[in-house]
Short mmCIF file of C-alpha atoms in Angstrom, two decimals:
data_model
loop_
_atom_site.label_atom_id
_atom_site.label_comp_id
_atom_site.label_asym_id
_atom_site.label_seq_id
_atom_site.Cartn_x
_atom_site.Cartn_y
_atom_site.Cartn_z
CA MET A 62 87.29 111.35 138.95
CA ALA A 63 88.37 111.52 135.07
CA ASP A 64 85.69 112.36 132.59
CA LEU A 65 85.37 112.44 128.71
CA ASN A 66 87.75 115.72 129.31
CA GLY A 67 91.29 114.60 128.16
CA GLY A 68 91.91 112.79 131.80
CA ILE A 69 91.49 116.45 133.88
CA VAL A 70 89.83 116.16 136.56
CA GLY A 71 86.79 118.79 136.40
CA LYS A 72 84.04 120.02 134.44
CA ASP A 73 82.39 117.35 131.93
CA ASN A 74 83.39 118.76 128.04
CA PRO A 75 82.74 115.62 125.54
CA VAL A 76 83.90 115.98 122.42
CA ILE A 77 81.23 115.81 119.27
CA ILE A 78 82.18 113.53 116.01
CA GLN A 79 80.23 113.94 112.85
CA SER A 80 80.83 111.54 109.96
CA GLU A 81 81.47 112.02 106.39
CA GLN A 82 78.30 112.31 104.54
CA ILE A 83 77.33 112.49 100.83
CA THR A 84 73.86 113.20 99.78
CA THR A 85 72.90 112.81 96.07
CA PHE A 86 70.01 114.12 94.60
CA ASN A 87 68.31 112.72 91.86
CA SER A 88 64.84 115.02 91.85
CA SER A 89 64.63 118.71 93.29
CA GLY A 90 64.97 118.42 97.35
CA THR A 91 66.31 119.72 100.27
CA LEU A 92 69.54 119.55 101.58
CA THR A 93 69.71 119.74 105.56
CA THR A 94 73.31 120.01 106.46
CA GLN A 95 74.83 118.15 109.95
CA PRO A 96 75.69 120.12 113.13
CA LEU A 97 79.14 120.70 112.41
CA THR A 98 79.28 121.69 108.80
CA THR A 99 80.78 125.11 107.80
CA GLY A 100 81.32 123.82 103.88
CA VAL A 101 80.65 121.51 101.32
CA GLU A 102 82.16 119.73 98.27
CA TYR A 103 79.56 119.31 95.41
CA LEU A 104 78.96 118.75 92.16
CA VAL A 105 75.83 120.46 90.07
CA VAL A 106 75.24 118.90 86.56
CA ALA A 107 72.23 120.50 84.63
CA GLY A 108 69.69 118.40 82.07
CA GLY A 109 70.74 117.88 78.99
CA GLY A 110 69.84 119.66 75.35
CA GLY A 111 67.27 117.19 73.33
CA GLY A 112 68.96 116.35 69.90
CA GLY A 113 67.53 118.08 66.61
CA GLY A 114 64.59 116.06 64.52
CA TYR A 115 65.41 114.45 60.79
CA TYR A 116 66.55 115.61 58.97
CA TYR A 117 70.44 114.67 59.65
CA ALA A 118 70.31 116.69 63.11
CA GLY A 119 72.52 117.70 65.72
CA GLY A 120 72.96 116.02 68.72
CA GLY A 121 72.16 117.84 71.90
CA GLY A 122 74.68 119.35 74.43
CA ALA A 123 75.38 117.94 77.64
CA GLY A 124 74.10 119.59 80.93
CA GLY A 125 76.73 122.35 82.39
CA PHE A 126 79.00 120.60 84.96
CA ARG A 127 80.16 122.04 87.99
CA THR A 128 82.20 120.62 91.08
CA ASP A 129 84.48 122.44 93.19
CA THR A 130 84.75 122.32 97.50
CA GLY A 131 84.59 124.55 99.90
CA ASN A 132 81.14 126.34 99.16
CA PRO A 133 80.15 128.17 103.02
CA VAL A 134 77.09 126.89 104.66
CA SER A 135 75.70 126.95 107.88
CA GLY A 136 75.50 123.66 110.26
CA ASN A 137 71.42 122.23 110.47
CA SER A 138 70.15 124.29 108.18
CA PRO A 139 68.03 123.61 104.92
CA TYR A 140 69.05 124.32 101.61
CA PRO A 141 66.96 124.28 98.19
CA VAL A 142 68.35 122.01 95.24
CA THR A 143 66.59 122.21 92.29
CA ILE A 144 67.34 118.99 89.52
CA GLY A 145 66.91 120.33 85.89
CA GLY A 146 64.71 118.04 83.53
CA GLY A 147 66.49 116.99 79.43
CA GLY A 148 65.42 118.75 76.90
CA ALA A 149 62.71 117.27 74.54
CA GLY A 150 63.85 115.98 71.20
CA GLY A 151 62.63 117.54 68.17
CA GLY A 152 60.27 116.16 65.10
CA ALA A 153 60.22 116.59 62.03
CA GLY A 154 62.79 119.56 60.93
CA ALA A 155 62.69 121.02 64.47
CA ASN A 156 65.00 121.95 66.45
CA GLY A 157 65.53 120.04 69.94
CA THR A 158 64.72 122.27 73.26
CA LYS A 159 67.58 123.15 75.74
CA GLY A 160 67.89 121.18 78.91
CA SER A 161 66.83 123.00 82.23
CA ASN A 162 69.18 124.36 85.43
CA SER A 163 69.84 122.74 88.10
CA VAL A 164 70.63 124.74 91.49
CA LEU A 165 72.45 124.22 94.81
CA GLY A 166 70.86 127.00 96.76
CA THR A 167 73.51 127.81 99.19
CA PRO A 168 74.48 131.24 100.64
CA SER A 169 76.50 131.33 97.33
CA PRO A 170 74.36 129.70 95.08
CA ILE A 171 75.51 127.21 92.25
CA THR A 172 74.12 126.96 88.76
CA SER A 173 74.60 124.51 86.02
CA VAL A 174 73.26 125.64 82.62
CA GLY A 175 70.83 123.43 80.73
CA GLY A 176 72.61 121.82 77.86
CA GLY A 177 72.20 123.57 74.25
CA PHE A 178 69.54 122.11 71.70
CA GLY A 179 70.87 119.97 68.86
CA GLY A 180 70.28 121.54 65.39
CA GLY A 181 66.92 120.95 63.22
CA ASN A 182 66.68 120.94 59.35
CA GLY A 183 66.07 125.19 59.31
CA ASN A 184 68.08 127.23 57.83
CA PRO A 185 70.02 128.34 60.16
CA SER A 186 70.23 124.98 61.47
CA THR A 187 72.61 126.26 64.21
CA GLY A 188 72.84 123.93 67.38
CA GLY A 189 71.82 126.34 70.58
CA PRO A 190 73.88 127.60 73.27
CA GLY A 191 74.10 125.73 76.89
CA GLY A 192 76.01 124.06 79.23
CA SER A 193 77.79 122.54 76.33
CA GLY A 194 76.84 123.38 73.33
CA GLY A 195 74.50 121.27 70.80
CA GLY A 196 75.96 119.95 67.52
CA GLY A 197 74.74 121.95 64.09
CA GLY A 198 72.29 120.64 61.76
CA GLY A 199 73.50 118.97 58.20
CA TYR A 200 70.20 119.82 56.28
CA LEU A 201 70.17 123.24 54.40
CA ALA A 202 73.04 123.91 56.25
CA ASP A 203 74.89 126.16 53.90
CA GLY A 204 77.44 128.48 55.83
CA ALA A 205 74.85 127.95 58.76
CA GLY A 206 75.27 125.19 60.49
CA GLY A 207 77.37 126.02 63.36
CA GLY A 208 77.80 124.54 66.68
CA GLY A 209 76.37 125.90 70.12
CA ALA A 210 78.62 128.08 72.41
CA ALA A 211 79.26 126.61 75.87
CA THR A 212 78.99 128.23 79.31
CA SER A 213 82.43 129.12 80.37
CA GLY A 214 84.17 126.59 83.05
CA GLN A 215 81.21 124.43 82.47
CA GLY A 216 81.37 122.26 79.08
CA ASN A 217 82.19 122.43 75.21
CA ALA A 218 81.00 123.91 71.85
CA GLY A 219 79.11 121.69 69.67
CA GLY A 220 80.30 120.29 66.51
CA SER A 221 79.74 122.39 63.33
CA ALA A 222 77.33 121.34 59.54
CA VAL A 223 79.05 123.87 57.99
CA LEU A 224 78.39 123.03 54.20
CA SER A 225 79.75 124.48 50.94
CA PRO A 226 77.29 124.79 47.91
CA GLY A 227 76.18 120.94 46.41
CA GLN A 228 78.00 119.44 49.18
CA GLU A 229 75.73 117.31 51.75
CA GLY A 230 76.39 116.63 55.72
CA SER A 231 75.38 114.30 58.59
CA GLY A 232 74.51 116.10 61.98
CA ALA A 233 77.34 117.26 64.21
CA GLY A 234 77.90 116.65 67.66
CA GLY A 235 76.73 118.12 70.76
CA GLY A 236 79.63 119.07 73.22
CA GLY A 237 80.20 117.20 76.31
CA ALA A 238 81.68 118.89 79.73
CA GLY A 239 85.19 116.92 79.07
CA ALA A 240 85.37 117.88 75.17
CA VAL A 241 84.03 119.34 71.94
CA GLY A 242 81.02 117.64 69.96
CA ALA A 243 82.82 116.53 66.38
CA ASN A 244 81.76 118.35 63.31
CA SER A 245 79.31 117.24 60.55
CA THR A 246 80.79 114.44 58.06
CA VAL A 247 80.54 116.39 54.72
CA GLY A 248 80.93 115.94 50.73
CA SER A 249 79.05 113.86 47.80
CA ALA A 250 76.09 112.49 49.07
CA SER A 251 77.38 108.74 50.25
CA SER A 252 76.83 106.37 53.12
CA SER A 253 79.95 107.11 54.33
CA LEU A 254 78.93 110.79 55.48
CA VAL A 255 78.46 109.68 59.19
CA GLY A 256 76.95 111.63 61.83
CA GLY A 257 79.42 113.35 64.24
CA ASN A 258 79.87 111.68 67.42
CA GLY A 259 79.13 113.30 71.00
CA GLY A 260 81.73 115.26 73.42
CA ALA A 261 82.95 113.26 76.11
CA GLY A 262 82.12 113.77 79.67
CA THR A 263 83.99 114.55 82.75
CA ALA A 264 84.63 112.23 85.62
CA SER A 265 83.93 112.81 88.85
CA SER A 266 85.03 110.83 92.20
CA ILE A 267 82.51 112.92 94.63
CA THR A 268 80.89 109.69 95.71
CA GLY A 269 84.17 107.64 96.11
CA SER A 270 83.71 106.14 92.74
CA SER A 271 85.02 107.57 89.73
CA VAL A 272 81.75 107.98 87.28
CA THR A 273 81.87 109.94 83.97
CA ARG A 274 78.57 112.28 83.16
CA ALA A 275 77.60 115.30 81.07
CA GLY A 276 78.57 113.36 77.27
CA GLY A 277 77.12 114.92 74.17
CA GLY A 278 74.75 113.67 72.29
CA GLY A 279 75.55 112.48 68.42
CA GLY A 280 75.04 113.63 65.30
CA GLY A 281 72.29 111.95 62.81
CA GLY A 282 73.76 110.06 59.85
CA TYR A 283 73.12 111.38 56.40
CA PHE A 284 70.67 109.25 54.56
CA GLN A 285 71.44 105.52 54.99
CA ALA A 286 74.82 106.72 57.11
CA ALA A 287 75.55 105.62 60.72
CA GLY A 288 74.54 107.86 63.45
CA GLY A 289 77.40 109.62 65.50
CA SER A 290 78.28 107.58 68.87
CA GLY A 291 76.93 109.38 72.00
CA GLY A 292 79.54 111.36 74.13
CA ALA A 293 81.00 108.87 77.33
CA GLY A 294 79.21 109.98 80.08
CA GLY A 295 75.50 109.13 78.94
CA GLY A 296 75.52 111.11 75.43
CA GLY A 297 72.52 109.56 73.11
CA ALA A 298 73.47 107.70 70.00
CA GLY A 299 72.42 109.68 66.67
CA ALA A 300 69.93 107.88 64.46
CA GLY A 301 70.92 105.85 61.47
CA PRO A 302 69.18 103.65 58.86
CA GLY A 303 67.53 101.13 60.83
CA ASN A 304 67.98 102.69 64.32
CA GLU A 305 66.34 105.79 66.42
CA ALA A 306 68.39 107.96 68.23
CA GLY A 307 69.36 107.29 71.77
CA GLY A 308 67.95 109.14 74.75
CA GLY A 309 70.59 110.67 77.33
CA THR A 310 71.04 108.53 80.48
CA ALA A 311 68.92 110.08 83.51
CA ASN A 312 71.13 111.96 86.13
CA THR A 313 73.74 112.05 83.88
CA GLY A 314 72.71 115.16 82.29
CA GLY A 315 74.10 113.72 78.77
CA GLY A 316 72.53 115.13 75.71
CA GLY A 317 70.18 113.48 73.21
CA GLY A 318 70.89 111.99 69.95
CA GLY A 319 69.42 113.79 66.59
CA GLY A 320 67.61 112.04 63.88
CA GLN A 321 68.30 110.86 60.41
CA HIS A 322 65.94 110.82 57.94
CA VAL A 323 61.95 110.88 57.42
CA SER A 324 61.78 107.96 55.06
CA SER A 325 64.64 106.13 57.40
CA SER A 326 62.98 102.71 58.68
CA PRO A 327 62.17 103.70 61.71
CA PRO A 328 61.88 107.70 61.23
CA GLY A 329 64.62 109.60 62.76
CA VAL A 330 62.82 112.11 65.47
CA GLY A 331 65.50 113.84 67.84
CA ARG A 332 65.98 112.18 71.23
CA GLU A 333 65.42 113.80 74.88
CA GLY A 334 68.20 114.89 76.91
CA GLY A 335 69.04 113.84 80.34
CA SER A 336 67.98 114.71 83.82
CA GLY A 337 70.89 116.24 85.91
CA VAL A 338 71.81 115.40 89.13
CA VAL A 339 73.35 117.22 92.05
CA ILE A 340 75.92 115.58 94.62
CA ILE A 341 76.69 117.22 98.23
CA LYS A 342 79.89 115.91 100.25
CA GLU A 343 80.15 117.25 103.85
CA ALA A 344 83.17 116.58 105.35
CA ALA A 345 83.55 114.38 109.12
CA ALA A 346 84.67 116.64 111.62
CA LYS A 347 84.60 117.00 115.50
CA SER A 348 84.43 119.77 117.46
CA ALA A 349 87.66 120.84 119.58
CA SER A 350 85.75 121.81 122.95
CA GLY A 351 87.02 118.24 124.79
CA MET A 352 90.38 119.53 124.73
CA TRP A 353 91.66 122.42 127.63
CA SER A 354 94.90 124.19 127.76
CA ILE A 355 96.86 124.29 131.02
CA GLU A 356 96.08 127.94 130.85
CA ALA A 357 92.63 127.21 130.27
CA VAL A 358 92.14 125.20 133.39
CA TYR A 359 94.96 127.75 135.46
CA GLN A 360 92.52 130.08 134.81
CA ASN A 361 89.23 128.42 135.78
CA VAL A 362 90.52 127.20 138.63
CA LYS A 363 91.89 130.51 139.79
CA ALA A 364 88.78 131.91 139.28
CA GLY A 365 86.57 129.66 141.10
CA THR A 366 84.91 128.61 137.89
CA TRP A 367 86.48 124.91 137.87
CA VAL A 368 84.22 122.59 139.19
#
């Protein structure tokens, strides 16, 4: 009688069906692929960089952002996943800390680089390199508060805080996955010297819904000037009068906001970057073994192996 082989009388040759599967890692773990998976779509975001500490500090850069399809794997196999943590914010005068890398440990491993740190009030007060670069600090930045460089294909540079002699300036914004961080506002001392905004992140629809991640941190404002806004996608705001800097949002790779001024209320230390995330999509699939060609039936019958 007919069985699960397309209605042909003979041996049972059932079709195997695999549903689409999306796996999100907010902390490190192991991906075990489904039996029919041969390649995966991925999003790998590293931890964001920490914002620099007062005075007028740069925002942290976003964690590196990588996404693509067709990364080869074997079915029913384990692969390690590492989620990078956000870098710590800087204390008095100190740079922030670079974020940590996130890694999808497939046979062709995918590594996203941690976000660069925001510059503090050293001289130089340059932002650090990373997936996206950190923003430069505006205090004692005469000719030396450049933005940190980005990793190619993963993000954008941080904004610069390069001042001429006699000028004052705010902290610059950290770079985001979708845009560079805004430069420092420079000029004569005033409350108009607002912090540079963090660069915008990038949207992904790997889960079926559009979500923006990896925004840069805002730079701290000049004394009594507002801090820069965090970039869309989890970037923390820079410190301003009466408000602390904001931390990067967890599992977005957002950069931390830069600090402002020790005599502000409250004191403006830098804030931490947001942790990273890894999302894997395995496509729906089915085996073709349930389909028999006429030639295959003929040859099996001829050989006496069609039973």
